[in-house]
Amino acid sequence: YLGAGTYTGAGAQVVLLDSSLAYTLQGGWDGAATGTVTVDPAAFRTVLDGQNARRVVTVTRGEPTLRGLTVTRGNATGVGPACQTMGGNASGCGGGIFAINAYPTIEDCVVENNVASTVTPAGKAGYGGGIMVDYNAPTIRGSIIRGNVASADGTGWGGGVALHICVAGSFVQDNEISGNTAGATGGGGGGIAVEYGAGVVADNLLEGNVAATAGSANGAALHTNQAAAQVERNLVVGNRGDTAVQFVSAPGGGFIANRVVANLTGVALRLESGSGGASFPVINNFISDGADANVMVTGDRVSQRIAALRHNTIVGNYYNVGVSAYRDTEVTLENNILAYHGIAVVDNAAATLVASGNLF
């Protein structure tokens, strides 16, 4: 138990968790030496403070639970151990919390105002401004993850959360992920970036996240790359970038029962390239206000994108496109509502479109 107060440290991080045991680091304790243990993180705020000089928490193995903590002002620039994302080209990983080869549970925490990399050389990137998990299966739930930055001066991925090769059984659920930024000049996943692996992203508020403060970047709320991510029941609102949600070469997963509304993006949902010929399901979503297109499906000759859009409500802003199918794609539209677009559906060169039972 950690009592109320602010905890700082020296060296690479404030807290190093390197035990193979399953245990809980619990904040919000009233500090009483005797009697019933009283825990109230709101009344007895426990702050782990990196002082903008070091990472806050590093987890190198085991199954720790972090609960009821405020993790703030971490800076992971040049801090080890190195994460292997994108071929090991990271300049900083997990400004607030970094876990590698572990099974952490992060619940009922506040992770705010952390940065993965403040100095990002050309060819490198920052990953996971708030939280970065490299390998194995994390659970991140019931937490507030806000105001974090993956790269303050270059390319960044996962302003709030970055997951790399996380296996089935990984959960990012019931969180408020808001006001995070992936990169200064490029990158993606202002709220969440998922690369390889699998997992569930469900029931989160993804609000006001930014893909990049300057330049072109995708996935202002969520960006996945070659990951079988099941994305369900999230509210995606007020995010800024080229796209709000982007799936690249997804080998599985799906986009189910989400609300994507009022984002400052060219495209609300983009499905880019395919993997293994599998059809990607987009079912029961409410998608609106993409400045150029609400749903865009693109492929390439090597990796065709096959998508199945069923039972969605896709609503425009009068001038844009509802669904745009580009080269080397197969798109099925069944039982959707498409309303208030300049053009409801655009079937571009080399795209195959099959539609039935839709209401225009």
Coordinates of C-alpha atoms in Angstrom, one line a residue:
Y1 CA 0.0 0.0 0.0
L2 CA 1.2 3.5 -0.8
G3 CA -0.1 6.4 1.3
A4 CA -1.1 9.8 0.2
G5 CA 1.8 12.0 -1.1
T6 CA 4.2 12.5 -4.0
Y7 CA 6.9 9.9 -4.6
T8 CA 9.9 10.8 -6.7
G9 CA 13.1 8.9 -7.5
A10 CA 16.6 9.0 -9.1
G11 CA 18.1 7.1 -12.0
A12 CA 16.1 5.6 -14.9
Q13 CA 12.7 5.4 -13.2
V14 CA 10.8 6.1 -10.0
V15 CA 9.6 2.5 -9.6
L16 CA 11.1 -0.7 -11.0
L17 CA 8.9 -3.8 -10.8
D18 CA 11.0 -6.9 -11.6
S19 CA 9.5 -9.6 -9.4
S20 CA 8.2 -12.8 -11.1
L21 CA 5.3 -12.9 -8.5
A22 CA 1.7 -11.7 -9.0
Y23 CA 1.2 -8.8 -6.6
T24 CA -0.6 -5.4 -6.3
L25 CA 0.8 -1.9 -5.9
Q26 CA -2.1 -0.1 -4.4
G27 CA -2.4 3.7 -4.1
G28 CA -4.8 5.8 -2.0
W29 CA -4.0 4.3 1.4
D30 CA -4.9 6.4 4.4
G31 CA -1.5 5.6 6.0
A32 CA -2.9 4.3 9.3
A33 CA -0.4 1.9 10.9
T34 CA -3.1 -0.1 12.7
G35 CA -6.8 -1.0 12.2
T36 CA -8.7 -1.7 9.1
V37 CA -6.9 -0.8 5.8
T38 CA -8.7 2.2 4.2
V39 CA -8.1 2.8 0.6
D40 CA -9.6 5.9 -1.2
P41 CA -7.5 7.2 -4.1
A42 CA -9.6 10.3 -4.4
A43 CA -9.2 11.3 -0.8
F44 CA -5.6 10.0 -0.4
R45 CA -4.0 10.8 -3.7
T46 CA -0.8 8.8 -4.4
V47 CA 1.3 10.5 -7.0
L48 CA 4.3 8.9 -8.7
D49 CA 6.2 11.8 -10.3
G50 CA 9.0 11.4 -12.8
Q51 CA 9.8 15.2 -12.6
N52 CA 10.2 15.3 -16.4
A53 CA 13.6 13.6 -15.9
R54 CA 12.9 9.9 -15.9
R55 CA 10.3 7.2 -16.7
V56 CA 7.8 6.7 -13.8
V57 CA 7.3 2.9 -13.8
T58 CA 9.2 0.1 -15.5
V59 CA 7.9 -3.5 -15.4
T60 CA 10.3 -6.2 -16.7
R61 CA 8.4 -9.4 -15.7
G62 CA 5.7 -11.0 -13.6
E63 CA 2.0 -10.1 -13.2
P64 CA 1.8 -6.9 -11.2
T65 CA -1.3 -4.9 -10.7
L66 CA -1.1 -1.1 -10.5
R67 CA -4.2 0.4 -8.9
G68 CA -5.3 3.8 -7.7
L69 CA -2.1 5.6 -8.7
T70 CA -1.4 8.9 -10.4
V71 CA 1.5 8.5 -12.8
T72 CA 2.7 11.8 -14.1
R73 CA 5.6 13.8 -15.6
G74 CA 7.5 10.8 -16.9
N75 CA 10.1 11.2 -19.6
A76 CA 11.5 8.1 -21.2
T77 CA 13.9 9.7 -23.7
G78 CA 16.9 7.3 -24.1
V79 CA 15.8 5.2 -21.1
G80 CA 16.1 1.4 -21.3
P81 CA 15.2 -1.4 -21.6
A82 CA 14.6 -0.7 -25.3
C83 CA 11.3 -1.6 -26.9
Q84 CA 11.4 -3.5 -30.2
T85 CA 8.6 -1.7 -32.0
M86 CA 9.2 -0.9 -35.7
G87 CA 12.5 -2.7 -35.8
G88 CA 13.9 -1.3 -32.6
N89 CA 14.1 2.3 -33.8
A90 CA 12.6 3.8 -30.7
S91 CA 14.1 6.9 -29.1
G92 CA 11.8 6.5 -26.0
C93 CA 9.1 4.0 -24.9
G94 CA 6.5 4.4 -22.2
G95 CA 6.9 7.8 -20.6
G96 CA 4.5 6.9 -17.8
I97 CA 4.6 3.1 -17.7
F98 CA 6.7 0.7 -19.7
A99 CA 6.2 -3.0 -19.5
I100 CA 8.2 -5.6 -21.4
N101 CA 7.8 -9.4 -21.3
A102 CA 5.2 -9.0 -18.5
Y103 CA 1.5 -9.3 -17.8
P104 CA 0.6 -6.0 -16.1
T105 CA -2.9 -4.9 -15.0
I106 CA -3.3 -1.1 -14.8
E107 CA -6.6 -0.2 -13.3
D108 CA -8.3 2.9 -11.8
C109 CA -5.1 4.9 -12.4
V110 CA -4.6 8.4 -13.7
V111 CA -1.7 8.5 -16.3
E112 CA -1.2 12.1 -17.3
N113 CA 1.3 14.5 -18.8
N114 CA 4.0 12.0 -19.6
V115 CA 6.3 11.9 -22.7
A116 CA 8.0 9.0 -24.4
S117 CA 10.6 11.0 -26.3
T118 CA 11.6 14.7 -26.2
V119 CA 14.6 14.2 -28.5
T120 CA 13.6 12.1 -31.5
P121 CA 16.4 11.8 -34.2
A122 CA 15.5 11.3 -37.8
G123 CA 14.6 7.6 -38.5
K124 CA 13.5 7.0 -34.9
A125 CA 10.2 7.5 -33.0
G126 CA 8.7 7.7 -29.6
Y127 CA 6.2 5.0 -28.5
G128 CA 3.5 5.2 -25.9
G129 CA 3.6 8.6 -24.2
G130 CA 1.4 7.4 -21.3
I131 CA 1.8 3.6 -21.5
M132 CA 3.8 1.2 -23.6
V133 CA 3.5 -2.6 -23.4
D134 CA 5.9 -4.7 -25.4
Y135 CA 5.0 -8.4 -25.7
N136 CA 2.6 -10.5 -23.7
A137 CA -0.9 -9.5 -22.4
P138 CA -1.8 -6.3 -20.6
T139 CA -5.1 -5.3 -19.0
I140 CA -5.7 -1.5 -19.0
R141 CA -9.1 -0.6 -17.6
G142 CA -11.0 2.0 -15.7
S143 CA -8.2 4.6 -16.0
I144 CA -7.8 8.1 -17.1
I145 CA -5.1 8.5 -19.7
R146 CA -4.7 12.1 -20.8
G147 CA -2.3 14.8 -21.9
N148 CA 0.5 12.3 -22.9
V149 CA 2.8 12.7 -25.9
A150 CA 4.7 9.9 -27.7
S151 CA 7.2 12.3 -29.5
A152 CA 7.4 16.0 -28.6
D153 CA 9.6 16.9 -31.6
G154 CA 9.3 14.1 -34.3
T155 CA 7.5 10.9 -35.2
G156 CA 5.4 9.3 -32.5
W157 CA 3.0 6.3 -32.1
G158 CA 0.5 5.9 -29.4
G159 CA 0.2 9.1 -27.6
G160 CA -1.9 7.6 -24.8
V161 CA -1.2 3.9 -25.2
A162 CA 1.0 1.8 -27.5
L163 CA 0.8 -2.0 -27.7
H164 CA 3.4 -4.1 -29.6
I165 CA 2.9 -7.9 -30.2
C166 CA 0.4 -8.2 -27.3
V167 CA -1.3 -11.6 -27.5
A168 CA -5.0 -12.6 -27.3
G169 CA -6.2 -11.8 -23.8
S170 CA -5.0 -8.2 -24.0
F171 CA -7.7 -5.6 -23.0
V172 CA -7.9 -1.8 -23.2
Q173 CA -11.4 -1.3 -21.7
D174 CA -13.5 1.3 -19.9
N175 CA -10.9 4.0 -20.0
E176 CA -11.0 7.8 -20.7
I177 CA -8.3 8.4 -23.3
S178 CA -8.2 12.1 -24.1
G179 CA -6.0 14.9 -25.2
N180 CA -3.0 12.8 -26.1
T181 CA -0.7 13.4 -29.0
A182 CA 1.2 10.8 -31.1
G183 CA 3.9 13.0 -32.7
A184 CA 5.0 16.5 -33.6
T185 CA 5.7 15.9 -37.3
G186 CA 4.2 12.4 -38.1
G187 CA 3.2 9.0 -36.8
G188 CA -0.3 7.9 -35.7
G189 CA -2.5 6.6 -33.0
G190 CA -3.0 9.8 -31.0
G191 CA -5.1 7.9 -28.5
I192 CA -4.0 4.2 -29.0
A193 CA -1.6 2.5 -31.4
V194 CA -1.6 -1.3 -31.8
E195 CA 1.1 -3.1 -33.8
Y196 CA 1.0 -6.8 -34.5
G197 CA -0.6 -9.3 -32.0
A198 CA -4.2 -9.2 -30.9
G199 CA -6.5 -7.8 -28.3
V200 CA -9.7 -6.1 -27.4
V201 CA -10.2 -2.3 -27.4
A202 CA -13.7 -1.8 -25.9
D203 CA -16.0 0.7 -24.1
N204 CA -13.5 3.5 -24.1
L205 CA -14.0 7.2 -24.6
L206 CA -11.4 8.4 -27.2
E207 CA -11.7 12.2 -27.2
G208 CA -9.7 15.1 -28.4
N209 CA -6.6 13.1 -29.3
V210 CA -4.2 14.3 -32.0
A211 CA -2.3 12.2 -34.6
A212 CA 0.4 14.9 -35.2
T213 CA 0.6 18.6 -34.3
A214 CA 2.1 19.3 -37.8
G215 CA 2.3 17.3 -41.0
S216 CA 0.4 14.3 -42.1
A217 CA -0.6 11.5 -39.7
N218 CA -3.4 8.9 -39.3
G219 CA -5.5 7.3 -36.6
A220 CA -6.1 10.3 -34.4
A221 CA -8.0 8.2 -32.0
L222 CA -6.8 4.6 -32.9
H223 CA -4.2 3.2 -35.4
T224 CA -3.6 -0.5 -35.8
N225 CA -0.9 -2.1 -38.0
Q226 CA -1.0 -5.9 -38.7
A227 CA -2.9 -6.4 -35.5
A228 CA -6.1 -8.5 -35.0
A229 CA -7.7 -5.9 -32.8
Q230 CA -11.4 -6.3 -31.9
V231 CA -12.6 -2.7 -31.5
E232 CA -16.1 -2.6 -29.9
R233 CA -18.5 0.0 -28.3
N234 CA -16.1 2.9 -28.2
L235 CA -17.1 6.6 -28.4
V236 CA -14.7 8.3 -30.8
V237 CA -15.3 12.1 -30.8
G238 CA -13.4 15.3 -31.4
N239 CA -10.1 13.8 -32.5
R240 CA -7.8 15.5 -35.0
G241 CA -5.7 14.1 -37.9
D242 CA -6.0 12.7 -41.4
T243 CA -8.2 9.8 -40.2
A244 CA -10.0 9.2 -36.9
V245 CA -9.6 5.4 -36.9
Q246 CA -7.3 3.4 -39.2
F247 CA -6.7 -0.3 -39.7
V248 CA -3.7 -1.3 -41.8
S249 CA -3.2 -4.9 -42.9
A250 CA -5.4 -6.2 -40.2
P251 CA -5.3 -10.1 -40.2
G252 CA -8.4 -10.4 -38.1
G253 CA -10.5 -8.5 -35.5
G254 CA -13.3 -6.2 -36.4
F255 CA -15.0 -2.8 -35.8
I256 CA -18.3 -3.4 -34.0
A257 CA -20.9 -1.1 -32.4
N258 CA -18.7 2.0 -32.2
R259 CA -19.8 5.7 -32.5
V260 CA -17.4 7.8 -34.6
V261 CA -18.8 11.4 -34.5
A262 CA -17.7 15.0 -34.9
N263 CA -14.0 14.3 -35.5
L264 CA -11.7 16.9 -37.2
T265 CA -10.5 14.4 -39.8
G266 CA -10.7 13.8 -43.5
V267 CA -11.8 10.2 -43.1
A268 CA -13.7 8.8 -40.1
L269 CA -12.8 5.1 -40.7
R270 CA -10.1 3.9 -43.1
L271 CA -9.4 0.2 -43.9
E272 CA -6.1 0.0 -45.7
S273 CA -4.6 -3.1 -47.3
G274 CA -5.6 -6.6 -46.4
S275 CA -4.1 -9.7 -45.0
G276 CA -4.7 -13.3 -46.0
G277 CA -7.9 -12.7 -47.9
A278 CA -10.0 -12.5 -44.7
S279 CA -13.0 -10.3 -44.7
F280 CA -12.9 -7.5 -42.1
P281 CA -16.3 -6.9 -40.4
V282 CA -17.7 -3.4 -39.8
I283 CA -21.0 -4.0 -38.1
N284 CA -23.6 -1.9 -36.1
N285 CA -21.6 1.4 -36.1
F286 CA -22.7 5.0 -36.2
I287 CA -20.2 6.9 -38.4
S288 CA -20.4 10.5 -39.3
D289 CA -18.7 13.8 -40.2
G290 CA -15.7 12.7 -42.2
A291 CA -14.7 15.8 -44.2
D292 CA -13.8 13.7 -47.3
A293 CA -15.4 10.3 -46.6
N294 CA -16.9 8.6 -43.7
V295 CA -15.6 5.1 -44.6
M296 CA -12.7 4.6 -47.0
V297 CA -11.5 1.2 -48.1
T298 CA -8.2 0.9 -50.0
G299 CA -5.9 -2.0 -51.0
D300 CA -2.9 -2.8 -53.1
R301 CA -2.1 -5.5 -55.6
V302 CA -0.1 -7.5 -53.1
S303 CA -2.5 -7.3 -50.1
Q304 CA -6.2 -6.9 -51.2
R305 CA -8.6 -5.5 -48.7
I306 CA -11.9 -7.3 -48.3
A307 CA -14.5 -5.6 -46.1
A308 CA -18.0 -6.4 -45.0
L309 CA -20.1 -3.4 -43.9
R310 CA -23.4 -4.5 -42.3
H311 CA -26.1 -2.7 -40.3
N312 CA -24.2 0.6 -40.0
T313 CA -25.6 4.1 -40.0
I314 CA -23.3 6.3 -42.1
V315 CA -24.3 9.9 -42.0
G316 CA -22.5 12.8 -43.8
N317 CA -22.2 16.5 -43.7
Y318 CA -23.9 17.0 -47.1
Y319 CA -20.7 17.5 -49.2
N320 CA -18.7 14.4 -48.5
V321 CA -18.7 10.7 -49.6
G322 CA -20.4 8.0 -47.5
V323 CA -18.3 4.9 -48.5
S324 CA -15.4 5.1 -50.9
A325 CA -14.0 1.8 -52.3
Y326 CA -10.6 2.2 -54.0
R327 CA -8.2 -0.1 -56.0
D328 CA -7.9 -3.8 -55.3
T329 CA -10.8 -4.0 -52.8
E330 CA -13.9 -6.1 -52.4
V331 CA -16.6 -4.3 -50.4
T332 CA -19.9 -5.8 -49.3
L333 CA -22.6 -3.3 -48.2
E334 CA -25.6 -5.0 -46.6
N335 CA -28.5 -3.4 -44.7
N336 CA -26.9 -0.1 -44.0
I337 CA -28.4 3.4 -43.8
L338 CA -26.5 6.0 -45.8
A339 CA -27.9 9.6 -45.5
Y340 CA -26.9 13.2 -46.2
H341 CA -23.9 12.8 -48.4
G342 CA -22.9 14.5 -51.6
I343 CA -22.3 11.0 -53.0
A344 CA -23.4 8.0 -51.0
V345 CA -21.0 5.4 -52.5
V346 CA -18.0 5.8 -54.8
D347 CA -16.8 2.7 -56.6
N348 CA -13.3 3.6 -57.9
A349 CA -11.1 1.8 -60.4
A350 CA -10.4 -1.9 -59.7
A351 CA -12.8 -2.1 -56.8
T352 CA -15.5 -4.7 -56.5
L353 CA -18.7 -3.6 -54.7
V354 CA -21.7 -5.7 -53.8
A355 CA -24.6 -4.0 -52.2
S356 CA -28.1 -5.1 -51.1
G357 CA -30.8 -4.1 -48.6
N358 CA -29.4 -0.6 -48.0
L359 CA -31.4 2.6 -47.4
F360 CA -30.1 5.7 -49.2

